[in-house]
Steps between C-alpha positions, in 0.01 A plus 500: 500500500575126553301223335322294761593134510214266412407236749704195381217272601254676272762475214550131554119456532458679165770296332352181622172601371654581148688169495201291595279691240760439233523129596123459488483671162776284359342190644164595361654577152676160502180316578305698234779438240511121590132476459496678165789264377310194632173618320696547180664174524181319572326664202805408279484130606134495401558648166700450192554720196473439134599738224247572226571576142513877585774438763261562797513292815183297567459372848401132526357361819686204659163340563434477133849357454426232755167424337673465155757285666229266644350470154835433341582238770176320445546481132865391541419222731211386285728491203768299687263238633335454157850454347639283773200260558289512178712260302477193284744291297490741207545834678676435827849602387379833360285588795748411761765711307260799533420440861867498596525855375243601763680362806853478652708195595233373735273434197792357313588265778156378520490438126822294537369299780180422313713395192725287719182332645385397147202731493543618154608149374174361628329787323650380171480135561133486594384798294359676810330828471531732802239769471464806740138559592521796737765730664421698815777727650528707808773765504611660825742775575705541821768762541553545124521112433234338296396140561243278339289190561356331189249226485509314165237242398615275217411171350706222357333318217629145469259395227254286691564669835494871588650605831446851642742653745538798713845657527581780760822681423664813648789738434608860475505754228770751405505762222748457208528666161232411260597264218231457238383247412703289753405702814230755411398591845865576632475271808681203619376215719743411786492242773244293310380193680218239443348476842238244463345287221174328556295273273135625490332227323547202257254482193487181292 
């Protein structure tokens, strides 16, 4: 008995159905796998891990890291502005040396410019006392880059005259290795610039 030939169109139709089904399954699997990989990657970006004393991994949220960074940044900037602007004839060398540890060449260049302009010579010559009254800083993040804007209020005591000034300075922050006690927060000020300096009053 001869085996009847199948209708070739029916066979092709069945094959096409199988191929389409396989392609759809493969495409669906690829989308699902991609979604899983993206979810894992997103969770990994938002988490870090630390190892406790027992060798176990402890997840740390990136949000907490950013909050800690902001606290460190504010403390670092307050320390720098105190060292750099809270000076007198007796402590300016020591304070400026400490301030230079907290910034890169942009801070060093500003220091050299002030020195060339005779700022520190006048400090010694006239026994001036420059005292920081307040430091207010705003830290912003954009695409992983941290920038800051600091408003420093300080006064210059000339003996019979006390002048009060408002200084607005800006720059960026990058992370570096901690170096205690020179750089306890592990941050470095870059692109530092004194934007505006304004006299607020003149008390006799």
